[in-house]
């Protein structure tokens, strides 16, 4: 699997996207941060060079309303793009991991050093 060099912000409003983009900029090796708010745009960028940061409640035009459902539909379609759920709710994090997401983090943790480490680990070759 190639090293991830792109973070895709999936279903986030402008305010949250700016905060997440700032967090993504601190991750070594990330050369691109994109924002997508619909299924067609997501299909173009969801590949092995990307890490998806998926909002718990999707903002935009998706076929589903919840980030866990989106991750689950990607997995059901055979898409193995790495994904993390962005949510402060432990039950949502557990549900996302149960359908194949990496451990995510909440919006309140965006600027925590532990989040930077979690993002760096998610984009590493391991």
PDB file of C-alpha atoms in Angstrom:
ATOM      1  CA  UNK A   1       0.000   0.000   0.000  1.00  0.00           C
ATOM      2  CA  UNK A   2       1.448   3.422  -0.915  1.00  0.00           C
ATOM      3  CA  UNK A   3       2.166   5.967   1.766  1.00  0.00           C
ATOM      4  CA  UNK A   4      -0.743   8.278   2.341  1.00  0.00           C
ATOM      5  CA  UNK A   5      -0.035  11.862   1.294  1.00  0.00           C
ATOM      6  CA  UNK A   6      -3.566  13.253   1.158  1.00  0.00           C
ATOM      7  CA  UNK A   7      -6.201  13.880   3.812  1.00  0.00           C
ATOM      8  CA  UNK A   8      -9.796  14.196   2.648  1.00  0.00           C
ATOM      9  CA  UNK A   9     -12.286  16.031   4.856  1.00  0.00           C
ATOM     10  CA  UNK A  10     -15.625  14.331   4.235  1.00  0.00           C
ATOM     11  CA  UNK A  11     -18.913  16.053   5.032  1.00  0.00           C
ATOM     12  CA  UNK A  12     -17.637  18.888   7.217  1.00  0.00           C
ATOM     13  CA  UNK A  13     -18.869  22.486   7.338  1.00  0.00           C
ATOM     14  CA  UNK A  14     -16.473  25.324   6.518  1.00  0.00           C
ATOM     15  CA  UNK A  15     -15.655  26.100  10.148  1.00  0.00           C
ATOM     16  CA  UNK A  16     -14.806  22.501  11.053  1.00  0.00           C
ATOM     17  CA  UNK A  17     -12.930  22.026   7.783  1.00  0.00           C
ATOM     18  CA  UNK A  18     -10.637  24.934   8.619  1.00  0.00           C
ATOM     19  CA  UNK A  19      -9.839  23.469  12.028  1.00  0.00           C
ATOM     20  CA  UNK A  20      -9.230  19.983  10.605  1.00  0.00           C
ATOM     21  CA  UNK A  21      -7.123  21.403   7.779  1.00  0.00           C
ATOM     22  CA  UNK A  22      -4.907  23.079  10.359  1.00  0.00           C
ATOM     23  CA  UNK A  23      -4.527  19.764  12.213  1.00  0.00           C
ATOM     24  CA  UNK A  24      -3.756  17.932   8.950  1.00  0.00           C
ATOM     25  CA  UNK A  25      -1.063  20.456   8.073  1.00  0.00           C
ATOM     26  CA  UNK A  26       0.908  19.302  11.130  1.00  0.00           C
ATOM     27  CA  UNK A  27       1.141  15.721   9.833  1.00  0.00           C
ATOM     28  CA  UNK A  28       4.523  14.984   8.220  1.00  0.00           C
ATOM     29  CA  UNK A  29       4.283  13.895   4.582  1.00  0.00           C
ATOM     30  CA  UNK A  30       0.804  15.255   3.910  1.00  0.00           C
ATOM     31  CA  UNK A  31       1.008  17.271   0.709  1.00  0.00           C
ATOM     32  CA  UNK A  32      -2.681  17.758   0.050  1.00  0.00           C
ATOM     33  CA  UNK A  33      -5.860  18.357   2.043  1.00  0.00           C
ATOM     34  CA  UNK A  34      -9.155  18.224   0.157  1.00  0.00           C
ATOM     35  CA  UNK A  35     -12.721  18.837   1.191  1.00  0.00           C
ATOM     36  CA  UNK A  36     -15.581  16.817  -0.310  1.00  0.00           C
ATOM     37  CA  UNK A  37     -19.286  17.187   0.321  1.00  0.00           C
ATOM     38  CA  UNK A  38     -20.904  14.752  -2.088  1.00  0.00           C
ATOM     39  CA  UNK A  39     -20.673  11.128  -3.203  1.00  0.00           C
ATOM     40  CA  UNK A  40     -19.328  11.909  -6.688  1.00  0.00           C
ATOM     41  CA  UNK A  41     -16.413  13.968  -5.349  1.00  0.00           C
ATOM     42  CA  UNK A  42     -15.654  11.328  -2.729  1.00  0.00           C
ATOM     43  CA  UNK A  43     -15.523   8.590  -5.375  1.00  0.00           C
ATOM     44  CA  UNK A  44     -12.812  10.542  -7.219  1.00  0.00           C
ATOM     45  CA  UNK A  45     -10.475  10.828  -4.208  1.00  0.00           C
ATOM     46  CA  UNK A  46     -11.145   7.749  -2.062  1.00  0.00           C
ATOM     47  CA  UNK A  47      -8.094   5.649  -2.878  1.00  0.00           C
ATOM     48  CA  UNK A  48      -5.046   4.170  -1.173  1.00  0.00           C
ATOM     49  CA  UNK A  49      -3.208   7.512  -1.161  1.00  0.00           C
ATOM     50  CA  UNK A  50      -5.852   9.129   1.067  1.00  0.00           C
ATOM     51  CA  UNK A  51      -7.006   9.188   4.665  1.00  0.00           C
ATOM     52  CA  UNK A  52     -10.676  10.094   5.002  1.00  0.00           C
ATOM     53  CA  UNK A  53     -11.725  12.165   8.025  1.00  0.00           C
ATOM     54  CA  UNK A  54     -15.465  11.524   8.013  1.00  0.00           C
ATOM     55  CA  UNK A  55     -17.908  13.705   9.918  1.00  0.00           C
ATOM     56  CA  UNK A  56     -20.367  11.889  12.189  1.00  0.00           C
ATOM     57  CA  UNK A  57     -23.317  13.832  10.742  1.00  0.00           C
ATOM     58  CA  UNK A  58     -22.575  14.505   7.105  1.00  0.00           C
ATOM     59  CA  UNK A  59     -22.861  18.038   5.759  1.00  0.00           C
ATOM     60  CA  UNK A  60     -23.470  17.977   2.024  1.00  0.00           C
ATOM     61  CA  UNK A  61     -25.036  15.695  -0.549  1.00  0.00           C
ATOM     62  CA  UNK A  62     -24.384  12.092   0.329  1.00  0.00           C
ATOM     63  CA  UNK A  63     -26.578   9.037  -0.125  1.00  0.00           C
ATOM     64  CA  UNK A  64     -26.484   8.552   3.669  1.00  0.00           C
ATOM     65  CA  UNK A  65     -26.691  11.000   6.580  1.00  0.00           C
ATOM     66  CA  UNK A  66     -24.297   9.441   9.068  1.00  0.00           C
ATOM     67  CA  UNK A  67     -20.547   9.009   8.769  1.00  0.00           C
ATOM     68  CA  UNK A  68     -20.656   5.457  10.110  1.00  0.00           C
ATOM     69  CA  UNK A  69     -23.081   4.540   7.327  1.00  0.00           C
ATOM     70  CA  UNK A  70     -20.764   6.131   4.772  1.00  0.00           C
ATOM     71  CA  UNK A  71     -17.756   4.162   6.009  1.00  0.00           C
ATOM     72  CA  UNK A  72     -19.842   0.992   6.044  1.00  0.00           C
ATOM     73  CA  UNK A  73     -21.026   1.572   2.463  1.00  0.00           C
ATOM     74  CA  UNK A  74     -17.443   2.131   1.299  1.00  0.00           C
ATOM     75  CA  UNK A  75     -16.367  -1.152   2.894  1.00  0.00           C
ATOM     76  CA  UNK A  76     -19.375  -3.006   1.446  1.00  0.00           C
ATOM     77  CA  UNK A  77     -18.335  -1.756  -2.012  1.00  0.00           C
ATOM     78  CA  UNK A  78     -14.812  -3.107  -1.478  1.00  0.00           C
ATOM     79  CA  UNK A  79     -13.178   0.294  -0.932  1.00  0.00           C
ATOM     80  CA  UNK A  80     -10.263  -0.050   1.507  1.00  0.00           C
ATOM     81  CA  UNK A  81      -9.363   3.633   1.832  1.00  0.00           C
ATOM     82  CA  UNK A  82      -8.324   4.362   5.407  1.00  0.00           C
ATOM     83  CA  UNK A  83     -11.004   6.294   7.270  1.00  0.00           C
ATOM     84  CA  UNK A  84     -11.451   7.867  10.691  1.00  0.00           C
ATOM     85  CA  UNK A  85     -14.695   9.127  12.167  1.00  0.00           C
ATOM     86  CA  UNK A  86     -14.657  12.652  13.585  1.00  0.00           C
ATOM     87  CA  UNK A  87     -16.991  12.561  16.579  1.00  0.00           C
ATOM     88  CA  UNK A  88     -16.895  13.279  20.296  1.00  0.00           C
ATOM     89  CA  UNK A  89     -19.309  10.391  20.944  1.00  0.00           C
ATOM     90  CA  UNK A  90     -17.739   7.125  22.118  1.00  0.00           C
ATOM     91  CA  UNK A  91     -20.640   5.020  20.817  1.00  0.00           C
ATOM     92  CA  UNK A  92     -20.218   6.486  17.327  1.00  0.00           C
ATOM     93  CA  UNK A  93     -16.467   5.843  17.448  1.00  0.00           C
ATOM     94  CA  UNK A  94     -17.106   2.224  18.451  1.00  0.00           C
ATOM     95  CA  UNK A  95     -19.642   1.790  15.646  1.00  0.00           C
ATOM     96  CA  UNK A  96     -17.202   3.248  13.098  1.00  0.00           C
ATOM     97  CA  UNK A  97     -14.408   0.936  14.197  1.00  0.00           C
ATOM     98  CA  UNK A  98     -16.812  -2.021  14.042  1.00  0.00           C
ATOM     99  CA  UNK A  99     -17.379  -1.329  10.316  1.00  0.00           C
ATOM    100  CA  UNK A 100     -13.685  -0.890   9.515  1.00  0.00           C
ATOM    101  CA  UNK A 101     -12.620   2.632  10.503  1.00  0.00           C
ATOM    102  CA  UNK A 102      -9.397   3.437  12.296  1.00  0.00           C
ATOM    103  CA  UNK A 103      -9.782   4.913  15.799  1.00  0.00           C
ATOM    104  CA  UNK A 104     -10.926   8.499  15.269  1.00  0.00           C
ATOM    105  CA  UNK A 105     -11.176  11.574  17.442  1.00  0.00           C
ATOM    106  CA  UNK A 106     -13.606  14.308  18.369  1.00  0.00           C
ATOM    107  CA  UNK A 107     -13.707  17.867  17.127  1.00  0.00           C
ATOM    108  CA  UNK A 108     -12.871  19.000  20.658  1.00  0.00           C
ATOM    109  CA  UNK A 109      -9.593  17.046  20.367  1.00  0.00           C
ATOM    110  CA  UNK A 110      -8.505  18.453  16.994  1.00  0.00           C
ATOM    111  CA  UNK A 111      -5.535  20.372  18.394  1.00  0.00           C
ATOM    112  CA  UNK A 112      -4.425  17.856  21.033  1.00  0.00           C
ATOM    113  CA  UNK A 113      -0.911  16.421  20.614  1.00  0.00           C
ATOM    114  CA  UNK A 114      -2.422  12.924  20.882  1.00  0.00           C
ATOM    115  CA  UNK A 115      -4.541  13.647  17.805  1.00  0.00           C
ATOM    116  CA  UNK A 116      -1.473  14.675  15.819  1.00  0.00           C
ATOM    117  CA  UNK A 117       0.140  11.372  16.790  1.00  0.00           C
ATOM    118  CA  UNK A 118      -3.009   9.448  15.855  1.00  0.00           C
ATOM    119  CA  UNK A 119      -3.109  11.124  12.423  1.00  0.00           C
ATOM    120  CA  UNK A 120       0.598  10.484  11.844  1.00  0.00           C
ATOM    121  CA  UNK A 121       0.128   6.801  12.697  1.00  0.00           C
ATOM    122  CA  UNK A 122      -2.888   6.553  10.363  1.00  0.00           C
ATOM    123  CA  UNK A 123      -0.907   7.802   7.364  1.00  0.00           C
ATOM    124  CA  UNK A 124       2.177   5.716   8.032  1.00  0.00           C
ATOM    125  CA  UNK A 125       2.992   2.632   5.962  1.00  0.00           C
ATOM    126  CA  UNK A 126       2.006   0.237   8.724  1.00  0.00           C
TER     127      UNK A 126
END
